[in-house]
Tab-separated table of C-alpha atoms in Angstrom:
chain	number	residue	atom	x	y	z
A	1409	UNK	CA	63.936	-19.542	-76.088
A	1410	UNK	CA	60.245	-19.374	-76.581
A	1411	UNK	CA	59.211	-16.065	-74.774
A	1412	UNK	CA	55.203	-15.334	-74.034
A	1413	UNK	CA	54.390	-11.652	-74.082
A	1414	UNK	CA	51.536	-10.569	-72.544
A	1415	UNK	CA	50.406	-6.906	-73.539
A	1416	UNK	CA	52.309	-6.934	-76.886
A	1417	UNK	CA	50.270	-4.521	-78.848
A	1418	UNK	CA	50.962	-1.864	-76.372
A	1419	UNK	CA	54.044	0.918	-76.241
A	1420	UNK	CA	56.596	-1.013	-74.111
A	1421	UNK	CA	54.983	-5.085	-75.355
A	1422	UNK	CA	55.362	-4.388	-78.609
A	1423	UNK	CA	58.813	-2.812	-78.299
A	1424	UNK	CA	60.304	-5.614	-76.299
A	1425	UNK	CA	58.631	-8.511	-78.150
A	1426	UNK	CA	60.897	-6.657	-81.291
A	1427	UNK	CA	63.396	-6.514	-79.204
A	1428	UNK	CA	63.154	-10.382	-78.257
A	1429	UNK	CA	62.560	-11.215	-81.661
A	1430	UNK	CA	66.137	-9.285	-82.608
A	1431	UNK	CA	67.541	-11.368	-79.667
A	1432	UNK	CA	66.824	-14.743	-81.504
A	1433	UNK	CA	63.838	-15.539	-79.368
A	1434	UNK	CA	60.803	-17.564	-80.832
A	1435	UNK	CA	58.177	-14.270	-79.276
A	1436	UNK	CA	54.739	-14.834	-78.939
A	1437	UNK	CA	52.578	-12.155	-78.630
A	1438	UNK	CA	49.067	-11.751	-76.925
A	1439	UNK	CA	47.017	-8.677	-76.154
A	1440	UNK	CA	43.378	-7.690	-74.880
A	1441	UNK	CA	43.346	-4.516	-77.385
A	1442	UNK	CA	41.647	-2.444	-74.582
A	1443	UNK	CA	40.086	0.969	-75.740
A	1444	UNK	CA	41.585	3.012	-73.333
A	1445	UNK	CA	45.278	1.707	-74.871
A	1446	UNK	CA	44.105	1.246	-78.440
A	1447	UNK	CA	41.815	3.153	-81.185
A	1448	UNK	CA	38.220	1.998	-80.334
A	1449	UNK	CA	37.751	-1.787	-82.408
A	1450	UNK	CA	41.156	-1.684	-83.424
A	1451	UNK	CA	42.354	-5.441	-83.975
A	1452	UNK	CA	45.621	-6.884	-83.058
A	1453	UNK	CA	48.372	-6.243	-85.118
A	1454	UNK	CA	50.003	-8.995	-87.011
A	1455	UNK	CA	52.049	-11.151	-85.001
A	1456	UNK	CA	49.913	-10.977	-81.773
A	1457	UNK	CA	47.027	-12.559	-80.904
A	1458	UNK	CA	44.106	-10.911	-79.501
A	1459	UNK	CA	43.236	-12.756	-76.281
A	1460	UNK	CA	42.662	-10.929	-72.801
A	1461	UNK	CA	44.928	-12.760	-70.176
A	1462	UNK	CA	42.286	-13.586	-67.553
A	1463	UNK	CA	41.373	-16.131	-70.564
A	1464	UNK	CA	42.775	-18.786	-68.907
A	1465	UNK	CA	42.044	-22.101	-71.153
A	1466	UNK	CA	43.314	-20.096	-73.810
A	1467	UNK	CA	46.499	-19.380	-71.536
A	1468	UNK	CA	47.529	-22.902	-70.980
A	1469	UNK	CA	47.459	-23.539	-74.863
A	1470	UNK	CA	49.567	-20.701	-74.960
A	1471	UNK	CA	51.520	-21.609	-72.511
A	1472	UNK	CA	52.261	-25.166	-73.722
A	1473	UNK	CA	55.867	-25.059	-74.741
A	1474	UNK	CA	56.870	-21.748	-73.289
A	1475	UNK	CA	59.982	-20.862	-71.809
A	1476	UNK	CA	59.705	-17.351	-69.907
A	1477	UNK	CA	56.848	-14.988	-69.874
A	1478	UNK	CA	57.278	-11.330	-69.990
A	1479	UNK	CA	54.409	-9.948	-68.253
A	1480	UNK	CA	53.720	-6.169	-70.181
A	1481	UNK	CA	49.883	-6.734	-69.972
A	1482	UNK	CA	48.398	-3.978	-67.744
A	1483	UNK	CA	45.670	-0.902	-66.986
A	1484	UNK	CA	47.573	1.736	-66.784
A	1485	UNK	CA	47.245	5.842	-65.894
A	1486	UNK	CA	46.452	8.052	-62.991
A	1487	UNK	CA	44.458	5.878	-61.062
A	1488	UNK	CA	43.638	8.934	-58.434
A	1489	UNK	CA	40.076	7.760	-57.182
A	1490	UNK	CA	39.012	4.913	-54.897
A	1491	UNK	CA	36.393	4.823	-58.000
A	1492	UNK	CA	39.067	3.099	-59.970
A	1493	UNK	CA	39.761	0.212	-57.824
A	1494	UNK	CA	37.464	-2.304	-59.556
A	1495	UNK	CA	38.798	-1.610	-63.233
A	1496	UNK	CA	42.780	-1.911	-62.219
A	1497	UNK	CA	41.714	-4.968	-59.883
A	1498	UNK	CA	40.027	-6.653	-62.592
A	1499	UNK	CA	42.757	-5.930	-65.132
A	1500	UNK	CA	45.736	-6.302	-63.259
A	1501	UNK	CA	45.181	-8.286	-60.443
A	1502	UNK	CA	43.083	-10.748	-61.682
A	1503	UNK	CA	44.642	-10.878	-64.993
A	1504	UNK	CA	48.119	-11.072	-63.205
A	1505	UNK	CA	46.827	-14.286	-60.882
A	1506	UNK	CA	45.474	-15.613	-63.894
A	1507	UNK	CA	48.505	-15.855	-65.708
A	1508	UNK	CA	50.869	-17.111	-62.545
A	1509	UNK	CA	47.932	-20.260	-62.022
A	1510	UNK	CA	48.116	-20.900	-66.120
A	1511	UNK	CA	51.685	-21.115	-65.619
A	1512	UNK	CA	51.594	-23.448	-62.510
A	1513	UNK	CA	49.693	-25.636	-64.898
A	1514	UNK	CA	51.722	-25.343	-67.504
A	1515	UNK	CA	54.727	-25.939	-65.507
A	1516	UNK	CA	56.519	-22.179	-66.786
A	1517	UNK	CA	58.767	-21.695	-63.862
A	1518	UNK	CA	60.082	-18.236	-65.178
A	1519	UNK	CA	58.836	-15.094	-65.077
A	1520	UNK	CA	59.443	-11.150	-66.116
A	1521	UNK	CA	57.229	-8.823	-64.940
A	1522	UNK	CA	56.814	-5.145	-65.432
A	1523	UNK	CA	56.301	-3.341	-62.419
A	1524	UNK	CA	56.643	0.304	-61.964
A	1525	UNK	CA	58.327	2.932	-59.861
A	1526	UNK	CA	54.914	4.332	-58.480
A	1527	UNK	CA	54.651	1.070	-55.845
A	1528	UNK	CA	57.246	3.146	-53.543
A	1529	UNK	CA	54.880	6.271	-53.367
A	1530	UNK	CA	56.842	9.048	-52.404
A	1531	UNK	CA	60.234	8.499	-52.308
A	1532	UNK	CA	63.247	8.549	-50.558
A	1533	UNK	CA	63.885	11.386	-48.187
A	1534	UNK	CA	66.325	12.567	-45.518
A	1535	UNK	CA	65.829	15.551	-42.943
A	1536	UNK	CA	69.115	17.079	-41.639
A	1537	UNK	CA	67.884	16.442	-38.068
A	1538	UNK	CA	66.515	13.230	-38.122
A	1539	UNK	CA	68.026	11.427	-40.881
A	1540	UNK	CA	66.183	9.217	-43.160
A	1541	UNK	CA	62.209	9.853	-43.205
A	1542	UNK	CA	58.700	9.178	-44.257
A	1543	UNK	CA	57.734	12.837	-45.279
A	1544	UNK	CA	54.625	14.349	-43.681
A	1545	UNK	CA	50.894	14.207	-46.132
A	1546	UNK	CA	51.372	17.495	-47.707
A	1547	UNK	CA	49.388	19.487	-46.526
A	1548	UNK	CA	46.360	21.727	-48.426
A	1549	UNK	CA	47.048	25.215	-47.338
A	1550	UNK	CA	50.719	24.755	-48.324
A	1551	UNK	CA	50.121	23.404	-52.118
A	1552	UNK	CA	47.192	26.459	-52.098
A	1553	UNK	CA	50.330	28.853	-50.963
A	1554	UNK	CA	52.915	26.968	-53.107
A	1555	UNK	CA	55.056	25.297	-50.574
A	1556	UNK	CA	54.962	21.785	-52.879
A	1557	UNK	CA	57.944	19.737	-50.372
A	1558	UNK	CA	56.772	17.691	-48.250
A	1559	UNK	CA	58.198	18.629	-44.107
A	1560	UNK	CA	59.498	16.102	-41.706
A	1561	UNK	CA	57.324	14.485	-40.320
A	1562	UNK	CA	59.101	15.313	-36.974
A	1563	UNK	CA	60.073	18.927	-37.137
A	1564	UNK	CA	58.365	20.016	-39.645
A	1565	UNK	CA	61.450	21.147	-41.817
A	1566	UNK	CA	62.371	20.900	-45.052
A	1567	UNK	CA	63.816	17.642	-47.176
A	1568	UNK	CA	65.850	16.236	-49.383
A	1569	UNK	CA	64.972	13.750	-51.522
A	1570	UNK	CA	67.302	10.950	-52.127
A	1571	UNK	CA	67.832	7.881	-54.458
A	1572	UNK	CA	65.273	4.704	-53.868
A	1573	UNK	CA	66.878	1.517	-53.719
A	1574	UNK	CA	64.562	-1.328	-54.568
A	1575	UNK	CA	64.755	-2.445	-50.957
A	1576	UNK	CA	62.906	0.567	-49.529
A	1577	UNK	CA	59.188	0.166	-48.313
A	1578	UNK	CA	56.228	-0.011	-51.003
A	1579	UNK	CA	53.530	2.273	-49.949
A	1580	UNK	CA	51.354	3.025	-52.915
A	1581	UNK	CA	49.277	6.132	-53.390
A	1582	UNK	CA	46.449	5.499	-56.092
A	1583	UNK	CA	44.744	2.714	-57.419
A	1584	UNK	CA	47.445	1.989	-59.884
A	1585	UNK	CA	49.998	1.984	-57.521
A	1586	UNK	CA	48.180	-0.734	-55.307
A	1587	UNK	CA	47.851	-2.974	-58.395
A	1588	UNK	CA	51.603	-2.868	-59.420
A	1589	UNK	CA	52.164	-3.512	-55.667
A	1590	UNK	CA	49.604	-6.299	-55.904
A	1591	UNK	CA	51.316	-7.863	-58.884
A	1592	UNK	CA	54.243	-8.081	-57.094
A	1593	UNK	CA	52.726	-10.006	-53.975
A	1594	UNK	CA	50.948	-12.504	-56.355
A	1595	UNK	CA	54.386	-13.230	-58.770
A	1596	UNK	CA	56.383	-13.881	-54.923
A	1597	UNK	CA	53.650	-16.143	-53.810
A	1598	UNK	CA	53.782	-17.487	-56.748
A	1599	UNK	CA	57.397	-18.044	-56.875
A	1600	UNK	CA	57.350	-19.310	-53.425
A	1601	UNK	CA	54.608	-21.925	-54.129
A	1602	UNK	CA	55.907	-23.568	-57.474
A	1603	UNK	CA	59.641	-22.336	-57.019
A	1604	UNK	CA	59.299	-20.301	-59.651
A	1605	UNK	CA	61.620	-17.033	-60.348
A	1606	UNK	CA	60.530	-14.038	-61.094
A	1607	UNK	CA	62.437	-10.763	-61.903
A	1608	UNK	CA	60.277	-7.625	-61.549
A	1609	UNK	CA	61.229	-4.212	-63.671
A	1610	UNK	CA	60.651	-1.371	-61.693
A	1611	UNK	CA	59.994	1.313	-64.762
A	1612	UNK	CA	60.304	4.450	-64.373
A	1613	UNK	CA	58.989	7.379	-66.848
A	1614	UNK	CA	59.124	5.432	-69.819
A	1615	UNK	CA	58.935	7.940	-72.808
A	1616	UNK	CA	60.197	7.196	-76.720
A	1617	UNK	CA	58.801	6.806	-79.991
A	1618	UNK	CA	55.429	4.873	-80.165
A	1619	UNK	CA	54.260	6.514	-77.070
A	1620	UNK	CA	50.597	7.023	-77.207
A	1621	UNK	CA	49.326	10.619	-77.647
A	1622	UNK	CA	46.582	11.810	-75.602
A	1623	UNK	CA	45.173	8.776	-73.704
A	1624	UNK	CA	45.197	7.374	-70.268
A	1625	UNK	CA	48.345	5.227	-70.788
A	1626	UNK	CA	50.029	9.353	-71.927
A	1627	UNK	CA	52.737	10.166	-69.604
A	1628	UNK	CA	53.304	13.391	-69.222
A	1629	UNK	CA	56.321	13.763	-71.715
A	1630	UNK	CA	53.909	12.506	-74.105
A	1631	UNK	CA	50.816	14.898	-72.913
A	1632	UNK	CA	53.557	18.091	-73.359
A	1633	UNK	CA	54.847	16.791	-76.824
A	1634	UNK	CA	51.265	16.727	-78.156
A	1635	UNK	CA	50.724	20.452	-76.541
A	1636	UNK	CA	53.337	21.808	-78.836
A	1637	UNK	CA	52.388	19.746	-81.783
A	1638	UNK	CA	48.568	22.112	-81.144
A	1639	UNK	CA	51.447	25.185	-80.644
A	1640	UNK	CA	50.461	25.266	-77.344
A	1641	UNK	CA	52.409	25.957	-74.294
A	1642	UNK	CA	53.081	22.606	-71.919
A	1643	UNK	CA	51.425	23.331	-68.742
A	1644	UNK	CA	53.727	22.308	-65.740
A	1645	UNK	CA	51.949	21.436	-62.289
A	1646	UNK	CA	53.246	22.851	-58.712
A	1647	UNK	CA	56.615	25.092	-59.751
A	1648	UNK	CA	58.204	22.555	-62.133
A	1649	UNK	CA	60.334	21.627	-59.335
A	1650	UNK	CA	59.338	17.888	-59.483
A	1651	UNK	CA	61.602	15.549	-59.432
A	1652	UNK	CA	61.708	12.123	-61.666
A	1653	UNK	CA	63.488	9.492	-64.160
A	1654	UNK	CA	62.667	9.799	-67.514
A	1655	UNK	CA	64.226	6.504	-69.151
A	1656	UNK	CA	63.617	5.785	-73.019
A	1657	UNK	CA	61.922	2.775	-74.243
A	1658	UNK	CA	64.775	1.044	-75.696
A	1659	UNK	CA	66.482	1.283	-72.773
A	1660	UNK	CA	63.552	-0.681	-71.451
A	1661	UNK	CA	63.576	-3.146	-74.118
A	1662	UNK	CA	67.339	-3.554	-72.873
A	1663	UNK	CA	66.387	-4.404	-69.781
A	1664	UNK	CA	63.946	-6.539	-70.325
A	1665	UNK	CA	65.971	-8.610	-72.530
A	1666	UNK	CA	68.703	-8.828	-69.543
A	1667	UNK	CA	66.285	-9.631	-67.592
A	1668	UNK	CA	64.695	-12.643	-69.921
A	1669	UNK	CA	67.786	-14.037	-70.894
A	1670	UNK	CA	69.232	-14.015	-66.986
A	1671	UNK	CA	66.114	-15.214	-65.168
A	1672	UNK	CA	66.957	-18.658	-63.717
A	1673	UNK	CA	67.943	-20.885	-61.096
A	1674	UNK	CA	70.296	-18.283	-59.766
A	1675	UNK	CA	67.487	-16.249	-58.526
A	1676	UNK	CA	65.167	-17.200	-55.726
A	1677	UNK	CA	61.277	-16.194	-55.303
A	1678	UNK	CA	61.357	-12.364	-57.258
A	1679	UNK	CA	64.149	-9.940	-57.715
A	1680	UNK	CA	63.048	-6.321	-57.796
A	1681	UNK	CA	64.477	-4.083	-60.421
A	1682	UNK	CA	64.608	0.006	-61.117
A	1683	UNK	CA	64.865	0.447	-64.733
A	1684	UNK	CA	66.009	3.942	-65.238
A	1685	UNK	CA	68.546	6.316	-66.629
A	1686	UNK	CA	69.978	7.529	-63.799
A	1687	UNK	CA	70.023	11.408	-64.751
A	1688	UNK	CA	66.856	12.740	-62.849
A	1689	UNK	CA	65.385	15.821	-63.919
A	1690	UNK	CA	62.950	18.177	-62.991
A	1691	UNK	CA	59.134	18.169	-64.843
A	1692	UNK	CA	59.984	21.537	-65.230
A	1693	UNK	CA	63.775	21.099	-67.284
A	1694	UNK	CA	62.070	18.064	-69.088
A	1695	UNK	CA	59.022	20.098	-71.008
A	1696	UNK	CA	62.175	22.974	-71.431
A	1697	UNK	CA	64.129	20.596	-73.387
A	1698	UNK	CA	61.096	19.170	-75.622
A	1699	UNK	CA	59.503	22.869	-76.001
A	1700	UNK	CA	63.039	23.774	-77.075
A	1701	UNK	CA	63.952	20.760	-79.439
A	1702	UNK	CA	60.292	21.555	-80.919
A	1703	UNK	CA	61.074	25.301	-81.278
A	1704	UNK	CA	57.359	25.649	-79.779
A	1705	UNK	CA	56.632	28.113	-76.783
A	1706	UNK	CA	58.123	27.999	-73.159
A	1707	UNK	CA	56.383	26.215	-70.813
A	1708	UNK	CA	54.186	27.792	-68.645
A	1709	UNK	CA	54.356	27.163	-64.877
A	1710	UNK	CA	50.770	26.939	-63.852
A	1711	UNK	CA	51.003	25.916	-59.812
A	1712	UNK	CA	48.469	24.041	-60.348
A	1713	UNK	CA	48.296	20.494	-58.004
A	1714	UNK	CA	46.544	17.276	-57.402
A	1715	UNK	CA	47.299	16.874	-53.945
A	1716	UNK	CA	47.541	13.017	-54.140
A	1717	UNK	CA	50.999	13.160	-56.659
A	1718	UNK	CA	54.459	12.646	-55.656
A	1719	UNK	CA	56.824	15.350	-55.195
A	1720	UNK	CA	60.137	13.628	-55.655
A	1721	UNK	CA	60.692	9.851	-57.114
A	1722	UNK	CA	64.006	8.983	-58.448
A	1723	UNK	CA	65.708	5.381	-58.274
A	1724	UNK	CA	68.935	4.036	-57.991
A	1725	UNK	CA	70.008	1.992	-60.899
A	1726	UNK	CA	73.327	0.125	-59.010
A	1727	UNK	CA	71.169	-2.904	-58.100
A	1728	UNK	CA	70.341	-3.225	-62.066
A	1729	UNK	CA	74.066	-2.880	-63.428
A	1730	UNK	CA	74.905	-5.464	-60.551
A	1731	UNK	CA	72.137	-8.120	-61.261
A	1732	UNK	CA	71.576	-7.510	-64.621
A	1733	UNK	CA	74.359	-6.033	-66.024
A	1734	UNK	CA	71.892	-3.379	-66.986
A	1735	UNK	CA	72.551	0.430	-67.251
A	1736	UNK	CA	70.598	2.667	-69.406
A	1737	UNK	CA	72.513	4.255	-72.524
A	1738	UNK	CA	70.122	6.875	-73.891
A	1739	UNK	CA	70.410	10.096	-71.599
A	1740	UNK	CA	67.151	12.416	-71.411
A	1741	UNK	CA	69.283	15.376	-73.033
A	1742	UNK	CA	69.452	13.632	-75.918
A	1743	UNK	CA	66.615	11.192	-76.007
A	1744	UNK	CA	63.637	14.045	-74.908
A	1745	UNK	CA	65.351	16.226	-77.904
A	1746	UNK	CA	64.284	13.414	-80.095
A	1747	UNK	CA	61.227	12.545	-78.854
A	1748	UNK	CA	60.428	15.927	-79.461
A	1749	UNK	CA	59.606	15.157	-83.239
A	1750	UNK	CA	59.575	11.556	-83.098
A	1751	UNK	CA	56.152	10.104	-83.983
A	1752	UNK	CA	53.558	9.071	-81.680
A	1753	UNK	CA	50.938	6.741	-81.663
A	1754	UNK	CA	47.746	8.264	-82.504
A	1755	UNK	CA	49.350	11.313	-83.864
């Protein structure tokens, strides 16, 4: 098939237009080459072309003969001020609507998108009383005192967090969040409008070699790794105790290759995805096992917060190996111990 990747300069673009490519798939690549994902003036890499996807004449030439598009294109990063609205609404937004009207001219009825875990917020939680929850805001004087849980919003008592299945509710938290959310809406109107189908990739903590070092689109695995490469000690937020997915790249790539080579007929309007490993850990284990692998210094539990983060976010991945026959392969035992030394973009 001929497969249009958007974003295919960046970490996960580039490694699942490869991973297209070792599929048998006729790949072609475009990419904006922002500066907050790329050196300053760096060109597109040979193989993509450099074209921002709001472009949209040069879209539908793109888009002539196209099969499926993987949708990788995106602003990425914190996203933890209203400030930041415009720049992820221009990017992602607009460049996601974009696309989806190129393709209604174009007549590509199939989509892959790259969504994100942050669109539920918080996660999943249950209170021994009450049962299944929305947790309470956290509140200021308990992150100043160190109580980093969020309470029931009914009793006030503890929680426990639980796995998210793609059918809970999407309630974003930053500016990022609201985009991925937004992307969503668009590719189901979409869907809905020119019966298109559209399966959406929930990532989690994506993390693996070709990670970029020390930008915006850094995740924190990446942020700790280049600590220790300085011989500096990672510095952990709240206690550690945070809960997530870290899932490797190729993993990713395996997904998304599922997901390009299954999207079809069978599925109606857009299928939501997690894409993760299914062996949460805490923030706090996670820099442990990197620190260790890089025989660099311990960690160093700061209890330090940004009071608009998530506590816990972990995902199911049973809707995946159903759907998609997907489940990730790569543990974070052994993938963070190779990340640990693996290189890095901008390294």
């Amino acid at each position: 098939m001929r497969i249009v990747v958007t974003g295919a300069a960046g970490f996960i673009g580039a490694a699942t237009a490869g991973g297209l490519r070792a599929h048998g798939h006729d790949v072609v690549g475009l990419d904006a080459m922002l500066d907050v994902a790329h050196p300053p003036g760096a060109r597109a890499p040979e193989g993509v072309q450099q074209m921002d996807v709001r472009d949209a004449d040069a879209l539908r030439l793109l888009l002539a003969d196209a099969d499926v598009v993987s949708h990788q294109a995106a602003m990425v990063g914190h996203g933890v001020d209203a400030a930041d609205f415009p720049g992820y609404a221009t990017h992602n937004d607009l460049g996601t609507a974009v696309l989806l009207a190129a393709m209604a001219a174009s007549n590509v009825q199939r989509l892959v998108l790259a969504s994100s875990m942050v669109v539920y917020g918080e996660g999943c939680y249950r209170c021994d009383r009450h049962g299944e929850v929305v947790p309470a805001a956290r509140r200021a004087a308990d992150l100043r005192s160190g109580e980093f849980d969020p309470p029931c919003p009914e009793c006030d008592r503890a929680l426990s967090w639980c796995l998210v299945p793609e059918t809970a509710a999407l309630r974003p938290r930053s500016s990022y969040a609201a985009s991925k959310v937004a992307q969503e809406h668009y590719a189901q109107a979409w869907a809905a409008l020119q019966d298109g189908r559209c399966i959406a990739l929930r990532y989690h903590n994506v993390y693996g070699p070709g990670m970029p070092a020390d930008t915006p689109y850094s995740g924190v695995a990446a942020i700790f790794r280049s600590a220790l490469r300085r011989a500096e000690a990672p510095r952990v937020y709240e206690d550690g105790g945070q809960t997530r997915d870290f899932v490797h790249v190729d993993d990713v790539v395996a997904a998304n290759v599922a997901a390009v080579e299954d999207v079809g007929d069978h599925h109606v309007g857009l299928t939501p995805y997690n894409v993760c490993s299914g062996a949460p850990v805490t923030v706090g284990q996670m820099a442990t096992v990197i620190a260790q692998a890089c025989s660099g210094p311990e960690p160093v539990v700061t209890g330090e917060y940004r009071a608009a983060d998530v506590r816990h976010v972990v995902a199911s991945p049973e809707a995946a190996a159903k759907g998609l026959g997907f489940r990730a392969r790569i543990g974070p035992e052994t993938g963070l111990r190779e990340f640990a030394t693996a290189p890095l973009r901008g390294d």
